[in-house]
């Protein structure tokens, strides 16, 4: 039990679960006031899972759409007229920002006001945190401590993978910096050589000019 508690604390410290709750006011179709979006940077080939919960509200229809934050990006998940609580999961395709947009559209014939809104709860998990370990536990008949160890193993692997990506980015930036410095170095040398040649040519030209005018 002691080790289980320690593992739970470690997982709580390492895992990051993004959750937010907000009020979404209703508006007419196409109104920017009836929309609210969130953007999160997620790498490629990453499992994403989450939950969307919406409170009751008369004459309102809440929808959610998850896409890449680029023009003509991929549509990962979409749900119209959410009534209660829904879950979603998908795997990212590219290393792009993920855009989660909520819309609360008011039925025709009703005027938008402060009384028309619905509370929305959004929870997003990525990587190892998004995996359904309950199914894995049933299949492999794992004990609670073994499940926590499996979670911790996945998180550590994800951290190592992220560190490798950061290391590779650092190498790429260093190579780019060194290449830029080398180009600047050669450009400076060629500039100095050009200025020296230009100065010598000017001296030669001025000497010829004065000799022609018989000034020297």
Short mmCIF file of C-alpha atoms in Angstrom, two decimals:
data_model
loop_
_atom_site.label_atom_id
_atom_site.label_comp_id
_atom_site.label_asym_id
_atom_site.label_seq_id
_atom_site.Cartn_x
_atom_site.Cartn_y
_atom_site.Cartn_z
CA UNK A 1 0.00 0.00 0.00
CA UNK A 2 2.90 2.30 0.78
CA UNK A 3 4.45 1.76 -2.66
CA UNK A 4 1.07 2.23 -4.31
CA UNK A 5 0.71 5.63 -2.61
CA UNK A 6 4.21 6.68 -3.69
CA UNK A 7 3.48 5.67 -7.28
CA UNK A 8 0.22 7.59 -7.24
CA UNK A 9 2.01 10.72 -6.04
CA UNK A 10 4.66 10.31 -8.74
CA UNK A 11 2.04 9.90 -11.44
CA UNK A 12 0.18 12.95 -10.20
CA UNK A 13 3.41 14.95 -10.37
CA UNK A 14 4.47 13.73 -13.82
CA UNK A 15 1.10 13.57 -15.60
CA UNK A 16 -0.45 16.72 -16.95
CA UNK A 17 -4.18 16.67 -17.63
CA UNK A 18 -5.60 19.79 -19.21
CA UNK A 19 -9.11 20.57 -17.97
CA UNK A 20 -11.18 23.71 -18.20
CA UNK A 21 -14.72 24.78 -17.37
CA UNK A 22 -16.44 27.83 -18.85
CA UNK A 23 -19.78 29.38 -19.77
CA UNK A 24 -20.67 29.44 -23.46
CA UNK A 25 -23.28 32.04 -24.34
CA UNK A 26 -25.66 31.34 -27.21
CA UNK A 27 -25.90 33.36 -30.40
CA UNK A 28 -27.28 33.21 -33.89
CA UNK A 29 -25.80 30.90 -36.52
CA UNK A 30 -22.45 32.29 -37.71
CA UNK A 31 -22.10 34.78 -34.87
CA UNK A 32 -18.52 35.00 -33.52
CA UNK A 33 -19.93 35.64 -30.03
CA UNK A 34 -21.38 32.12 -30.00
CA UNK A 35 -17.99 30.48 -30.54
CA UNK A 36 -15.04 29.80 -28.28
CA UNK A 37 -11.84 28.05 -29.34
CA UNK A 38 -8.81 26.61 -27.58
CA UNK A 39 -5.44 25.80 -29.15
CA UNK A 40 -2.87 23.31 -27.93
CA UNK A 41 0.45 22.27 -29.47
CA UNK A 42 0.62 18.49 -29.92
CA UNK A 43 3.22 16.47 -31.79
CA UNK A 44 2.66 13.99 -34.60
CA UNK A 45 1.35 10.45 -34.00
CA UNK A 46 0.17 11.31 -30.48
CA UNK A 47 -2.91 9.70 -28.95
CA UNK A 48 -5.39 12.32 -27.73
CA UNK A 49 -8.43 11.51 -25.60
CA UNK A 50 -10.84 13.69 -23.73
CA UNK A 51 -14.28 14.39 -22.36
CA UNK A 52 -16.79 17.10 -23.17
CA UNK A 53 -19.67 17.69 -20.75
CA UNK A 54 -22.44 20.24 -21.28
CA UNK A 55 -25.18 21.32 -18.88
CA UNK A 56 -28.83 21.54 -19.91
CA UNK A 57 -30.12 24.61 -21.72
CA UNK A 58 -33.37 25.32 -23.54
CA UNK A 59 -33.42 26.39 -27.20
CA UNK A 60 -29.64 25.97 -27.55
CA UNK A 61 -27.49 23.55 -29.51
CA UNK A 62 -23.83 23.11 -28.56
CA UNK A 63 -21.43 21.58 -31.05
CA UNK A 64 -17.69 20.93 -30.93
CA UNK A 65 -15.13 20.50 -33.68
CA UNK A 66 -11.47 19.48 -33.39
CA UNK A 67 -9.14 20.24 -36.31
CA UNK A 68 -5.58 21.18 -37.17
CA UNK A 69 -4.99 24.89 -36.67
CA UNK A 70 -4.11 25.38 -40.34
CA UNK A 71 -6.13 26.27 -43.42
CA UNK A 72 -7.63 23.12 -44.86
CA UNK A 73 -6.40 21.07 -41.90
CA UNK A 74 -7.54 17.61 -40.88
CA UNK A 75 -10.86 17.15 -39.09
CA UNK A 76 -10.19 14.88 -36.12
CA UNK A 77 -13.56 14.85 -34.37
CA UNK A 78 -16.93 16.58 -34.55
CA UNK A 79 -20.17 16.32 -32.60
CA UNK A 80 -23.39 18.29 -33.05
CA UNK A 81 -26.04 19.11 -30.45
CA UNK A 82 -24.29 17.71 -27.38
CA UNK A 83 -26.80 16.82 -24.69
CA UNK A 84 -24.79 15.58 -21.74
CA UNK A 85 -21.30 14.05 -21.76
CA UNK A 86 -19.35 12.64 -24.69
CA UNK A 87 -15.86 11.21 -25.03
CA UNK A 88 -13.48 11.48 -27.95
CA UNK A 89 -10.15 10.03 -28.99
CA UNK A 90 -7.95 10.30 -32.06
CA UNK A 91 -4.32 10.15 -33.14
CA UNK A 92 -2.69 13.25 -34.55
CA UNK A 93 -1.29 13.19 -38.07
CA UNK A 94 1.10 16.13 -38.12
CA UNK A 95 3.11 18.15 -35.64
CA UNK A 96 0.66 21.02 -35.57
CA UNK A 97 -1.49 22.98 -33.17
CA UNK A 98 -4.82 21.34 -32.40
CA UNK A 99 -7.83 23.66 -32.41
CA UNK A 100 -10.91 22.79 -30.33
CA UNK A 101 -13.89 25.01 -31.13
CA UNK A 102 -17.25 25.12 -29.33
CA UNK A 103 -20.38 26.75 -30.75
CA UNK A 104 -23.66 27.45 -28.99
CA UNK A 105 -26.36 28.26 -31.56
CA UNK A 106 -29.70 29.65 -30.45
CA UNK A 107 -32.88 28.34 -32.07
CA UNK A 108 -34.54 30.56 -34.65
CA UNK A 109 -37.03 33.04 -33.24
CA UNK A 110 -35.09 33.63 -30.01
CA UNK A 111 -33.02 36.73 -29.27
CA UNK A 112 -29.56 36.25 -27.68
CA UNK A 113 -29.38 37.38 -24.06
CA UNK A 114 -27.54 36.61 -20.84
CA UNK A 115 -30.11 33.97 -19.90
CA UNK A 116 -29.10 31.74 -22.81
CA UNK A 117 -25.86 29.99 -21.99
CA UNK A 118 -24.57 26.54 -21.14
CA UNK A 119 -21.70 25.51 -18.92
CA UNK A 120 -19.07 23.42 -20.68
CA UNK A 121 -16.40 21.18 -19.18
CA UNK A 122 -13.46 20.06 -21.33
CA UNK A 123 -10.77 17.59 -20.32
CA UNK A 124 -7.92 16.63 -22.66
CA UNK A 125 -5.26 13.98 -22.11
CA UNK A 126 -2.37 13.18 -24.45
CA UNK A 127 0.18 10.42 -24.85
CA UNK A 128 0.30 7.73 -22.15
CA UNK A 129 -2.32 9.56 -20.06
CA UNK A 130 -4.84 9.07 -22.88
CA UNK A 131 -4.51 5.29 -22.97
CA UNK A 132 -7.34 3.16 -21.59
CA UNK A 133 -5.47 1.15 -18.99
CA UNK A 134 -8.66 -0.46 -17.69
CA UNK A 135 -8.95 -2.50 -20.89
CA UNK A 136 -5.26 -3.40 -20.70
CA UNK A 137 -5.72 -4.50 -17.09
CA UNK A 138 -8.65 -6.75 -18.03
CA UNK A 139 -6.78 -8.30 -20.95
CA UNK A 140 -3.51 -8.90 -19.14
CA UNK A 141 -5.07 -9.37 -15.67
CA UNK A 142 -2.90 -6.74 -14.04
CA UNK A 143 -2.97 -5.77 -10.38
CA UNK A 144 -3.50 -2.11 -9.35
CA UNK A 145 0.21 -1.61 -8.62
CA UNK A 146 1.11 -3.16 -11.98
CA UNK A 147 -1.31 -0.79 -13.71
CA UNK A 148 0.34 2.20 -12.06
CA UNK A 149 3.76 0.85 -13.04
CA UNK A 150 2.57 0.46 -16.62
CA UNK A 151 1.34 4.07 -16.59
CA UNK A 152 4.63 5.27 -15.15
CA UNK A 153 6.54 3.29 -17.77
CA UNK A 154 4.56 4.92 -20.56
CA UNK A 155 5.09 8.39 -19.10
CA UNK A 156 8.84 7.84 -18.75
CA UNK A 157 9.04 6.62 -22.35
CA UNK A 158 7.16 9.73 -23.46
CA UNK A 159 9.53 11.98 -21.49
CA UNK A 160 12.56 10.25 -23.02
CA UNK A 161 11.04 10.63 -26.48
CA UNK A 162 10.39 14.33 -25.89
CA UNK A 163 13.94 14.81 -24.62
CA UNK A 164 15.29 13.15 -27.76
CA UNK A 165 13.20 15.51 -29.90
CA UNK A 166 14.47 18.51 -27.94
CA UNK A 167 18.04 17.23 -28.31
CA UNK A 168 17.59 16.82 -32.07
CA UNK A 169 16.13 20.33 -32.35
CA UNK A 170 19.12 21.66 -30.41
CA UNK A 171 21.48 19.88 -32.82
CA UNK A 172 19.61 21.28 -35.82
CA UNK A 173 19.71 24.80 -34.38
CA UNK A 174 23.42 24.50 -33.60
CA UNK A 175 24.16 23.28 -37.13
CA UNK A 176 22.12 26.14 -38.57
CA UNK A 177 23.92 28.62 -36.33
CA UNK A 178 27.35 27.26 -37.29
CA UNK A 179 26.43 27.32 -40.98
CA UNK A 180 25.21 30.92 -40.67
CA UNK A 181 28.37 31.96 -38.82
CA UNK A 182 30.52 30.36 -41.52
CA UNK A 183 28.63 32.18 -44.26
CA UNK A 184 28.93 35.49 -42.40
CA UNK A 185 32.67 34.84 -41.93
CA UNK A 186 33.26 34.24 -45.65
CA UNK A 187 31.02 37.16 -46.58
CA UNK A 188 33.09 39.43 -44.32
CA UNK A 189 36.34 38.21 -45.89
CA UNK A 190 35.03 38.74 -49.42
CA UNK A 191 33.74 42.20 -48.42
CA UNK A 192 37.16 43.17 -47.03
CA UNK A 193 38.90 41.82 -50.14
CA UNK A 194 36.50 43.73 -52.37
CA UNK A 195 37.04 46.98 -50.44
CA UNK A 196 40.84 46.55 -50.63
CA UNK A 197 40.67 45.95 -54.39
CA UNK A 198 38.35 48.93 -54.80
CA UNK A 199 40.75 51.15 -52.81
CA UNK A 200 43.75 50.02 -54.89
CA UNK A 201 41.84 50.66 -58.11
CA UNK A 202 40.89 54.14 -56.92
CA UNK A 203 44.53 54.91 -56.08
CA UNK A 204 45.61 53.66 -59.51
CA UNK A 205 42.89 55.67 -61.25
CA UNK A 206 43.69 58.88 -59.34
CA UNK A 207 47.42 58.50 -60.04
CA UNK A 208 46.77 58.07 -63.76
CA UNK A 209 44.40 61.05 -63.69
CA UNK A 210 46.95 63.34 -62.05
CA UNK A 211 49.71 62.10 -64.36
CA UNK A 212 47.53 62.87 -67.36
CA UNK A 213 46.90 66.38 -66.04
CA UNK A 214 50.64 66.64 -65.34
CA UNK A 215 49.96 67.49 -61.73
CA UNK A 216 52.49 64.95 -60.50
#
